[in-house]
Amino acid sequence: MDFSLPADLVAYLAELDRFIEREIKPLEEADDNIRFFDHRREWARTDFENGGLPRHEWEALLRKAKDLADAAGHLRFPVSKQYGGKDGSNLWMAVIREHFAAKGLGLHNDLQNEHSVVGNFPVVTMLDRYGRDDQKAMIDGSIKGKYRITFGLTEPHHGSDATHMETRAVPATRDNVKGWIINGEKMWTTGMHVATHCALFARTSGNDGDARGITCFLVPAKSPGVKVEEYMWTFNMPTDHPRVSFTDVFVPEDALFGEVGRGLSLAQCFVHQNRIRQAASSLGAAVYCINESVKYARERKPFGRALAENQAIQFPLVELATQAEMLRLLIRKTAWEMDQLTEEQIERTLSDRVSMCNYWANRLCCESADRAMQVHGGMGYSRHKPFEHIYRHHRRYRITEGSEEIQMRKVAGFLFGYMGPGKH
């Protein structure tokens, strides 16, 4: 078996590195844009006087970097060639995202908001696989920023347990137009401050706990009855994560996204891609923390002796580096297998390993960032190093993505036989 990376993938990584040095780094260093990445980053990014939302200047800078990447042919890498992409596989995306995150903080890739010069577009995949022709026509605009479609799945009282959602959609007619009336609430509907639509999941039939009977709708964000109730201030600011209420929101029949009662297929399409790629990014961030700790330990000589000579420094980093090597193999193998399967096959036969990759990568990243803070001492504790930022972001992932309890529950379902092949 050959575990080496394909030569064309290695060449593409080098091409991306050259693009970053040529076009992204100069933008990062211009006009004091480095304030968004150095010790001032949280304050530079956050408009504390406007509900804690991202500052306009910060989001405009990210858009400018994306536009440069799109012009260079990189932003759409994972998107179908039909829409200007390169049909990038999950395996290639996993390797690229690890590579980027291992570089550390920068305009090339920001894990806090999924920004990258090689885009991650799970909503575009949803549109491509499940959308009608008029909905697929939104793909180019979604990539360019004309459309922003948020993901309305999580609810205040049910968290990651989507099948018990209280949001309801019932058939209705208004002004001789057939459609649906939707009532409910959603949490962590990221990006609603700039959204044009929300991919909103609501129960249309069945009982609480049923996988069938949940339907997805593309709801215009400015529809009467859609209201942002509050933005949730978070462990790492800024916030673009609101609680949104939907009160007697009417949408016509053409708001239907996918099949009636089969909405969870769209949700699974979103989370599988997101979670394997997030795992790769978390691994890359962990590798960055480990490498920086090793470098510092070899250079720092308190009391006239290099830190690296101390086994209390060596051994924890040895364990983290070993875990990173093992996790890399699992992530790449899982991503490669995902490329061979349909979304339904992934859910039936492979989603336990996607969950393994996701929760363990986030855990490893937190442990690596925490160790880096300890190795670096006082400077590691300060915001002049990126470790606290990395730690807080990935600690957030361990909570909000359900990466511990929910992902481990998925693995347990396969391990003990109540989920997996033949159980769907």
Short mmCIF file of N, CA, C and O in Angstrom, two decimals, residues 173-283:
data_model
loop_
_atom_site.label_atom_id
_atom_site.label_comp_id
_atom_site.label_asym_id
_atom_site.label_seq_id
_atom_site.Cartn_x
_atom_site.Cartn_y
_atom_site.Cartn_z
N THR A 173 -52.62 28.55 2.21
CA THR A 173 -52.79 29.36 1.00
C THR A 173 -52.99 30.81 1.40
O THR A 173 -53.80 31.10 2.28
N ARG A 174 -52.22 31.70 0.78
CA ARG A 174 -52.37 33.14 1.01
C ARG A 174 -52.47 33.85 -0.33
O ARG A 174 -51.62 33.65 -1.20
N ASP A 175 -53.50 34.68 -0.45
CA ASP A 175 -53.71 35.43 -1.70
C ASP A 175 -53.67 34.50 -2.90
O ASP A 175 -53.03 34.80 -3.92
N ASN A 176 -54.33 33.37 -2.75
CA ASN A 176 -54.44 32.36 -3.82
C ASN A 176 -53.09 31.72 -4.18
O ASN A 176 -52.97 31.09 -5.24
N VAL A 177 -52.11 31.89 -3.32
CA VAL A 177 -50.80 31.26 -3.53
C VAL A 177 -50.64 30.11 -2.53
O VAL A 177 -50.74 30.32 -1.32
N LYS A 178 -50.38 28.92 -3.03
CA LYS A 178 -50.17 27.77 -2.16
C LYS A 178 -48.76 27.80 -1.58
O LYS A 178 -47.82 28.18 -2.27
N GLY A 179 -48.66 27.37 -0.32
CA GLY A 179 -47.34 27.34 0.31
C GLY A 179 -47.40 26.74 1.69
O GLY A 179 -48.18 25.81 1.94
N TRP A 180 -46.60 27.30 2.58
CA TRP A 180 -46.47 26.77 3.94
C TRP A 180 -46.39 27.93 4.93
O TRP A 180 -45.85 28.99 4.61
N ILE A 181 -46.92 27.71 6.12
CA ILE A 181 -46.72 28.65 7.23
C ILE A 181 -45.81 27.98 8.25
O ILE A 181 -46.05 26.83 8.67
N ILE A 182 -44.78 28.69 8.65
CA ILE A 182 -43.74 28.14 9.52
C ILE A 182 -43.72 28.89 10.84
O ILE A 182 -43.75 30.13 10.86
N ASN A 183 -43.65 28.15 11.93
CA ASN A 183 -43.51 28.72 13.27
C ASN A 183 -42.45 27.95 14.04
O ASN A 183 -42.41 26.71 13.98
N GLY A 184 -41.57 28.67 14.72
CA GLY A 184 -40.56 28.02 15.54
C GLY A 184 -39.39 28.94 15.84
O GLY A 184 -39.45 30.15 15.58
N GLU A 185 -38.35 28.37 16.41
CA GLU A 185 -37.13 29.12 16.74
C GLU A 185 -35.91 28.30 16.38
O GLU A 185 -35.94 27.06 16.47
N LYS A 186 -34.85 28.98 16.00
CA LYS A 186 -33.58 28.32 15.70
C LYS A 186 -32.46 29.04 16.45
O LYS A 186 -32.52 30.24 16.71
N MET A 187 -31.41 28.27 16.78
CA MET A 187 -30.23 28.80 17.46
C MET A 187 -29.00 28.63 16.57
O MET A 187 -28.94 27.75 15.71
N TRP A 188 -27.99 29.48 16.81
CA TRP A 188 -26.70 29.38 16.14
C TRP A 188 -26.86 29.41 14.60
O TRP A 188 -26.19 28.68 13.88
N THR A 189 -27.77 30.28 14.17
CA THR A 189 -28.05 30.43 12.73
C THR A 189 -27.00 31.37 12.16
O THR A 189 -27.28 32.53 11.82
N THR A 190 -25.81 30.86 12.03
CA THR A 190 -24.62 31.67 11.74
C THR A 190 -24.76 32.47 10.45
O THR A 190 -25.10 31.94 9.40
N GLY A 191 -24.50 33.78 10.57
CA GLY A 191 -24.48 34.65 9.41
C GLY A 191 -25.78 35.35 9.09
O GLY A 191 -25.90 35.99 8.04
N MET A 192 -26.76 35.30 10.00
CA MET A 192 -28.06 35.93 9.70
C MET A 192 -27.95 37.44 9.52
O MET A 192 -28.82 38.06 8.89
N HIS A 193 -26.90 38.06 10.05
CA HIS A 193 -26.77 39.52 9.92
C HIS A 193 -26.52 39.94 8.48
O HIS A 193 -26.73 41.11 8.12
N VAL A 194 -26.05 39.02 7.64
CA VAL A 194 -25.82 39.32 6.23
C VAL A 194 -26.54 38.34 5.31
O VAL A 194 -26.30 38.31 4.11
N ALA A 195 -27.45 37.54 5.87
CA ALA A 195 -28.08 36.47 5.11
C ALA A 195 -29.12 36.99 4.13
O ALA A 195 -29.80 37.99 4.39
N THR A 196 -29.22 36.30 3.01
CA THR A 196 -30.33 36.53 2.09
C THR A 196 -31.40 35.44 2.27
O THR A 196 -32.58 35.70 2.00
N HIS A 197 -30.99 34.25 2.70
CA HIS A 197 -31.91 33.14 2.89
C HIS A 197 -31.47 32.30 4.09
O HIS A 197 -30.30 32.34 4.49
N CYS A 198 -32.40 31.54 4.61
CA CYS A 198 -32.09 30.54 5.63
C CYS A 198 -32.59 29.19 5.14
O CYS A 198 -33.76 29.05 4.75
N ALA A 199 -31.71 28.20 5.12
CA ALA A 199 -32.11 26.82 4.84
C ALA A 199 -32.72 26.30 6.14
O ALA A 199 -32.01 25.84 7.04
N LEU A 200 -34.02 26.40 6.23
CA LEU A 200 -34.74 26.19 7.49
C LEU A 200 -35.36 24.79 7.52
O LEU A 200 -36.10 24.41 6.61
N PHE A 201 -35.07 24.05 8.58
CA PHE A 201 -35.60 22.70 8.74
C PHE A 201 -36.80 22.74 9.69
O PHE A 201 -36.72 23.30 10.79
N ALA A 202 -37.91 22.14 9.26
CA ALA A 202 -39.13 22.14 10.06
C ALA A 202 -39.84 20.80 9.91
O ALA A 202 -39.75 20.15 8.86
N ARG A 203 -40.54 20.40 10.96
CA ARG A 203 -41.30 19.16 10.86
C ARG A 203 -42.61 19.42 10.11
O ARG A 203 -43.34 20.34 10.44
N THR A 204 -42.86 18.58 9.10
CA THR A 204 -44.09 18.68 8.32
C THR A 204 -44.99 17.47 8.51
O THR A 204 -46.15 17.49 8.09
N SER A 205 -44.48 16.40 9.13
CA SER A 205 -45.28 15.21 9.40
C SER A 205 -44.53 14.34 10.40
O SER A 205 -43.37 14.62 10.75
N GLY A 206 -45.19 13.28 10.86
CA GLY A 206 -44.53 12.35 11.76
C GLY A 206 -44.51 12.82 13.20
O GLY A 206 -45.09 13.85 13.56
N ASN A 207 -43.79 12.08 14.02
CA ASN A 207 -43.73 12.34 15.46
C ASN A 207 -42.33 12.77 15.87
O ASN A 207 -41.35 12.53 15.17
N ASP A 208 -42.26 13.42 17.02
CA ASP A 208 -40.96 13.80 17.57
C ASP A 208 -40.06 12.57 17.63
O ASP A 208 -40.46 11.51 18.11
N GLY A 209 -38.85 12.73 17.16
CA GLY A 209 -37.91 11.62 17.15
C GLY A 209 -37.82 10.89 15.84
O GLY A 209 -36.87 10.13 15.61
N ASP A 210 -38.82 11.08 14.96
CA ASP A 210 -38.78 10.44 13.65
C ASP A 210 -37.77 11.15 12.74
O ASP A 210 -37.76 12.39 12.67
N ALA A 211 -36.99 10.36 12.02
CA ALA A 211 -36.09 10.96 11.04
C ALA A 211 -36.87 11.45 9.83
O ALA A 211 -36.57 12.50 9.25
N ARG A 212 -37.89 10.70 9.43
CA ARG A 212 -38.76 11.12 8.33
C ARG A 212 -39.72 12.21 8.84
O ARG A 212 -40.07 12.24 10.01
N GLY A 213 -40.16 13.03 7.91
CA GLY A 213 -41.15 14.05 8.27
C GLY A 213 -40.56 15.42 8.51
O GLY A 213 -41.29 16.36 8.82
N ILE A 214 -39.24 15.56 8.36
CA ILE A 214 -38.59 16.87 8.48
C ILE A 214 -38.29 17.37 7.07
O ILE A 214 -37.77 16.63 6.24
N THR A 215 -38.64 18.62 6.81
CA THR A 215 -38.52 19.20 5.47
C THR A 215 -37.68 20.46 5.54
O THR A 215 -37.72 21.19 6.54
N CYS A 216 -36.92 20.71 4.48
CA CYS A 216 -36.09 21.92 4.41
C CYS A 216 -36.73 22.92 3.45
O CYS A 216 -37.27 22.56 2.40
N PHE A 217 -36.68 24.20 3.85
CA PHE A 217 -37.21 25.30 3.05
C PHE A 217 -36.14 26.38 2.90
O PHE A 217 -35.39 26.65 3.85
N LEU A 218 -36.06 27.00 1.74
CA LEU A 218 -35.22 28.18 1.55
C LEU A 218 -36.08 29.40 1.84
O LEU A 218 -36.87 29.84 1.00
N VAL A 219 -35.92 29.94 3.04
CA VAL A 219 -36.74 31.05 3.50
C VAL A 219 -35.98 32.37 3.32
O VAL A 219 -34.89 32.52 3.88
N PRO A 220 -36.52 33.33 2.56
CA PRO A 220 -35.86 34.63 2.46
C PRO A 220 -35.70 35.26 3.84
O PRO A 220 -36.63 35.27 4.65
N ALA A 221 -34.51 35.77 4.11
CA ALA A 221 -34.20 36.28 5.45
C ALA A 221 -35.06 37.48 5.85
O ALA A 221 -35.25 37.74 7.03
N LYS A 222 -35.55 38.21 4.85
CA LYS A 222 -36.35 39.41 5.13
C LYS A 222 -37.85 39.12 5.13
O LYS A 222 -38.66 40.05 5.13
N SER A 223 -38.24 37.86 5.14
CA SER A 223 -39.67 37.53 5.14
C SER A 223 -40.34 38.07 6.40
O SER A 223 -39.75 38.03 7.50
N PRO A 224 -41.57 38.58 6.29
CA PRO A 224 -42.32 39.00 7.49
C PRO A 224 -42.43 37.85 8.48
O PRO A 224 -42.74 36.72 8.10
N GLY A 225 -42.12 38.13 9.72
CA GLY A 225 -42.16 37.11 10.76
C GLY A 225 -40.83 36.51 11.12
O GLY A 225 -40.71 35.77 12.11
N VAL A 226 -39.79 36.81 10.33
CA VAL A 226 -38.43 36.36 10.66
C VAL A 226 -37.77 37.45 11.51
O VAL A 226 -37.69 38.60 11.10
N LYS A 227 -37.31 37.08 12.69
CA LYS A 227 -36.75 38.08 13.61
C LYS A 227 -35.53 37.53 14.34
O LYS A 227 -35.59 36.45 14.94
N VAL A 228 -34.43 38.27 14.28
CA VAL A 228 -33.27 37.95 15.11
C VAL A 228 -33.55 38.43 16.52
O VAL A 228 -33.67 39.63 16.77
N GLU A 229 -33.68 37.50 17.44
CA GLU A 229 -34.03 37.85 18.82
C GLU A 229 -32.82 38.34 19.61
O GLU A 229 -32.94 39.26 20.42
N GLU A 230 -31.68 37.74 19.38
CA GLU A 230 -30.45 38.15 20.08
C GLU A 230 -29.26 37.48 19.42
O GLU A 230 -29.39 36.43 18.78
N TYR A 231 -28.11 38.12 19.56
CA TYR A 231 -26.85 37.49 19.15
C TYR A 231 -26.15 36.97 20.40
O TYR A 231 -26.00 37.68 21.39
N MET A 232 -25.74 35.71 20.34
CA MET A 232 -25.16 35.05 21.50
C MET A 232 -23.67 35.38 21.59
O MET A 232 -22.89 34.99 20.73
N TRP A 233 -23.28 36.14 22.62
CA TRP A 233 -21.86 36.45 22.83
C TRP A 233 -21.16 35.16 23.23
O TRP A 233 -21.64 34.41 24.07
N THR A 234 -20.01 34.94 22.64
CA THR A 234 -19.40 33.62 22.68
C THR A 234 -18.01 33.62 23.30
O THR A 234 -17.42 34.67 23.57
N PHE A 235 -17.51 32.41 23.48
CA PHE A 235 -16.19 32.17 24.05
C PHE A 235 -15.12 32.92 23.26
O PHE A 235 -14.16 33.43 23.82
N ASN A 236 -15.27 32.94 21.95
CA ASN A 236 -14.35 33.70 21.10
C ASN A 236 -15.19 34.64 20.23
O ASN A 236 -16.04 34.20 19.47
N MET A 237 -14.96 35.93 20.40
CA MET A 237 -15.72 36.94 19.66
C MET A 237 -14.96 37.31 18.39
O MET A 237 -13.76 37.12 18.30
N PRO A 238 -15.63 37.85 17.34
CA PRO A 238 -17.01 38.34 17.34
C PRO A 238 -18.03 37.22 17.25
O PRO A 238 -17.68 36.05 17.10
N THR A 239 -19.30 37.60 17.34
CA THR A 239 -20.38 36.63 17.20
C THR A 239 -21.20 36.94 15.96
O THR A 239 -21.48 38.10 15.67
N ASP A 240 -21.56 35.91 15.25
CA ASP A 240 -22.59 36.05 14.21
C ASP A 240 -23.58 34.90 14.37
O ASP A 240 -24.15 34.40 13.42
N HIS A 241 -23.78 34.50 15.64
CA HIS A 241 -24.60 33.34 15.98
C HIS A 241 -25.87 33.79 16.72
O HIS A 241 -25.85 33.97 17.94
N PRO A 242 -26.98 33.99 16.02
CA PRO A 242 -28.17 34.48 16.70
C PRO A 242 -29.19 33.38 17.05
O PRO A 242 -29.13 32.25 16.54
N ARG A 243 -30.11 33.77 17.90
CA ARG A 243 -31.36 33.04 18.09
C ARG A 243 -32.40 33.75 17.23
O ARG A 243 -32.59 34.96 17.35
N VAL A 244 -33.05 32.99 16.35
CA VAL A 244 -33.97 33.57 15.37
C VAL A 244 -35.35 32.96 15.55
O VAL A 244 -35.48 31.73 15.68
N SER A 245 -36.37 33.81 15.58
CA SER A 245 -37.74 33.33 15.67
C SER A 245 -38.42 33.42 14.32
O SER A 245 -38.14 34.32 13.52
N PHE A 246 -39.32 32.48 14.06
CA PHE A 246 -40.12 32.44 12.83
C PHE A 246 -41.58 32.38 13.25
O PHE A 246 -42.04 31.35 13.78
N THR A 247 -42.29 33.48 13.05
CA THR A 247 -43.67 33.60 13.53
C THR A 247 -44.61 33.78 12.35
O THR A 247 -44.59 34.81 11.67
N ASP A 248 -45.42 32.74 12.10
CA ASP A 248 -46.38 32.78 10.97
C ASP A 248 -45.70 33.22 9.67
O ASP A 248 -46.22 34.05 8.92
N VAL A 249 -44.52 32.67 9.43
CA VAL A 249 -43.78 33.01 8.20
C VAL A 249 -44.38 32.21 7.04
O VAL A 249 -44.40 30.97 7.07
N PHE A 250 -44.86 32.91 6.04
CA PHE A 250 -45.43 32.25 4.87
C PHE A 250 -44.40 32.18 3.75
O PHE A 250 -43.74 33.18 3.42
N VAL A 251 -44.24 30.98 3.18
CA VAL A 251 -43.38 30.81 2.02
C VAL A 251 -44.17 30.07 0.95
O VAL A 251 -44.95 29.16 1.27
N PRO A 252 -44.00 30.43 -0.31
CA PRO A 252 -44.70 29.71 -1.38
C PRO A 252 -44.11 28.32 -1.57
O PRO A 252 -43.06 27.98 -1.03
N GLU A 253 -44.79 27.52 -2.39
CA GLU A 253 -44.36 26.13 -2.60
C GLU A 253 -42.94 26.04 -3.15
O GLU A 253 -42.23 25.08 -2.89
N ASP A 254 -42.52 27.05 -3.93
CA ASP A 254 -41.19 26.96 -4.53
C ASP A 254 -40.07 27.23 -3.53
O ASP A 254 -38.89 27.17 -3.89
N ALA A 255 -40.41 27.49 -2.26
CA ALA A 255 -39.39 27.58 -1.21
C ALA A 255 -38.92 26.21 -0.77
O ALA A 255 -37.90 26.09 -0.07
N LEU A 256 -39.66 25.17 -1.17
CA LEU A 256 -39.27 23.80 -0.81
C LEU A 256 -37.88 23.49 -1.34
O LEU A 256 -37.57 23.72 -2.50
N PHE A 257 -37.03 22.95 -0.47
CA PHE A 257 -35.64 22.62 -0.81
C PHE A 257 -35.47 21.12 -0.59
O PHE A 257 -35.40 20.65 0.53
N GLY A 258 -35.43 20.36 -1.68
CA GLY A 258 -35.40 18.91 -1.56
C GLY A 258 -36.80 18.35 -1.46
O GLY A 258 -37.80 19.02 -1.74
N GLU A 259 -36.90 17.09 -1.01
CA GLU A 259 -38.19 16.41 -0.94
C GLU A 259 -38.88 16.69 0.39
O GLU A 259 -38.24 16.83 1.43
N VAL A 260 -40.23 16.72 0.32
CA VAL A 260 -41.02 16.85 1.55
C VAL A 260 -40.75 15.63 2.43
O VAL A 260 -40.80 14.49 1.97
N GLY A 261 -40.43 15.89 3.69
CA GLY A 261 -40.22 14.81 4.65
C GLY A 261 -38.85 14.18 4.63
O GLY A 261 -38.55 13.32 5.46
N ARG A 262 -37.98 14.61 3.70
CA ARG A 262 -36.65 14.00 3.59
C ARG A 262 -35.54 15.03 3.84
O ARG A 262 -34.44 14.91 3.32
N GLY A 263 -35.85 16.03 4.64
CA GLY A 263 -34.91 17.13 4.85
C GLY A 263 -33.61 16.74 5.53
O GLY A 263 -32.58 17.39 5.33
N LEU A 264 -33.64 15.67 6.36
CA LEU A 264 -32.42 15.30 7.07
C LEU A 264 -31.32 14.85 6.10
O LEU A 264 -30.14 14.88 6.46
N SER A 265 -31.70 14.43 4.90
CA SER A 265 -30.68 14.09 3.91
C SER A 265 -29.83 15.30 3.56
O SER A 265 -28.61 15.20 3.39
N LEU A 266 -30.47 16.47 3.49
CA LEU A 266 -29.74 17.71 3.22
C LEU A 266 -28.83 18.05 4.38
O LEU A 266 -27.68 18.48 4.21
N ALA A 267 -29.35 17.88 5.61
CA ALA A 267 -28.55 18.18 6.80
C ALA A 267 -27.33 17.28 6.87
O ALA A 267 -26.22 17.72 7.21
N GLN A 268 -27.50 15.99 6.55
CA GLN A 268 -26.38 15.06 6.58
C GLN A 268 -25.35 15.41 5.52
O GLN A 268 -24.14 15.30 5.75
N CYS A 269 -25.82 15.84 4.35
CA CYS A 269 -24.91 16.29 3.29
C CYS A 269 -24.03 17.43 3.80
O CYS A 269 -22.83 17.47 3.55
N PHE A 270 -24.63 18.34 4.55
CA PHE A 270 -23.92 19.49 5.10
C PHE A 270 -22.90 19.05 6.15
O PHE A 270 -21.72 19.39 6.07
N VAL A 271 -23.35 18.26 7.13
CA VAL A 271 -22.48 17.99 8.27
C VAL A 271 -21.37 17.00 7.94
O VAL A 271 -20.27 17.10 8.50
N HIS A 272 -21.59 16.03 7.06
CA HIS A 272 -20.52 15.07 6.75
C HIS A 272 -19.33 15.78 6.12
O HIS A 272 -18.18 15.59 6.54
N GLN A 273 -19.60 16.60 5.10
CA GLN A 273 -18.51 17.35 4.48
C GLN A 273 -17.84 18.28 5.49
O GLN A 273 -16.62 18.37 5.56
N ASN A 274 -18.67 18.98 6.24
CA ASN A 274 -18.13 19.95 7.18
C ASN A 274 -17.26 19.28 8.23
O ASN A 274 -16.20 19.78 8.60
N ARG A 275 -17.69 18.13 8.73
CA ARG A 275 -17.01 17.53 9.88
C ARG A 275 -15.71 16.84 9.49
O ARG A 275 -14.75 16.86 10.27
N ILE A 276 -15.62 16.25 8.31
CA ILE A 276 -14.33 15.65 7.94
C ILE A 276 -13.33 16.76 7.63
O ILE A 276 -12.14 16.65 7.95
N ARG A 277 -13.77 17.84 7.03
CA ARG A 277 -12.87 18.94 6.71
C ARG A 277 -12.50 19.72 7.96
O ARG A 277 -11.37 20.18 8.10
N GLN A 278 -13.46 19.85 8.87
CA GLN A 278 -13.15 20.49 10.14
C GLN A 278 -12.14 19.67 10.92
O GLN A 278 -11.22 20.21 11.57
N ALA A 279 -12.27 18.35 10.85
CA ALA A 279 -11.30 17.48 11.52
C ALA A 279 -9.89 17.71 10.97
O ALA A 279 -8.92 17.78 11.73
N ALA A 280 -9.79 17.84 9.65
CA ALA A 280 -8.48 18.07 9.03
C ALA A 280 -7.90 19.41 9.47
O ALA A 280 -6.70 19.53 9.75
N SER A 281 -8.75 20.44 9.56
CA SER A 281 -8.28 21.74 10.02
C SER A 281 -7.83 21.69 11.48
O SER A 281 -6.82 22.29 11.84
N SER A 282 -8.59 20.98 12.29
CA SER A 282 -8.22 20.85 13.71
C SER A 282 -6.89 20.13 13.85
O SER A 282 -6.05 20.50 14.68
N LEU A 283 -6.68 19.11 13.04
CA LEU A 283 -5.40 18.41 13.04
C LEU A 283 -4.28 19.38 12.66
O LEU A 283 -3.23 19.40 13.31
#
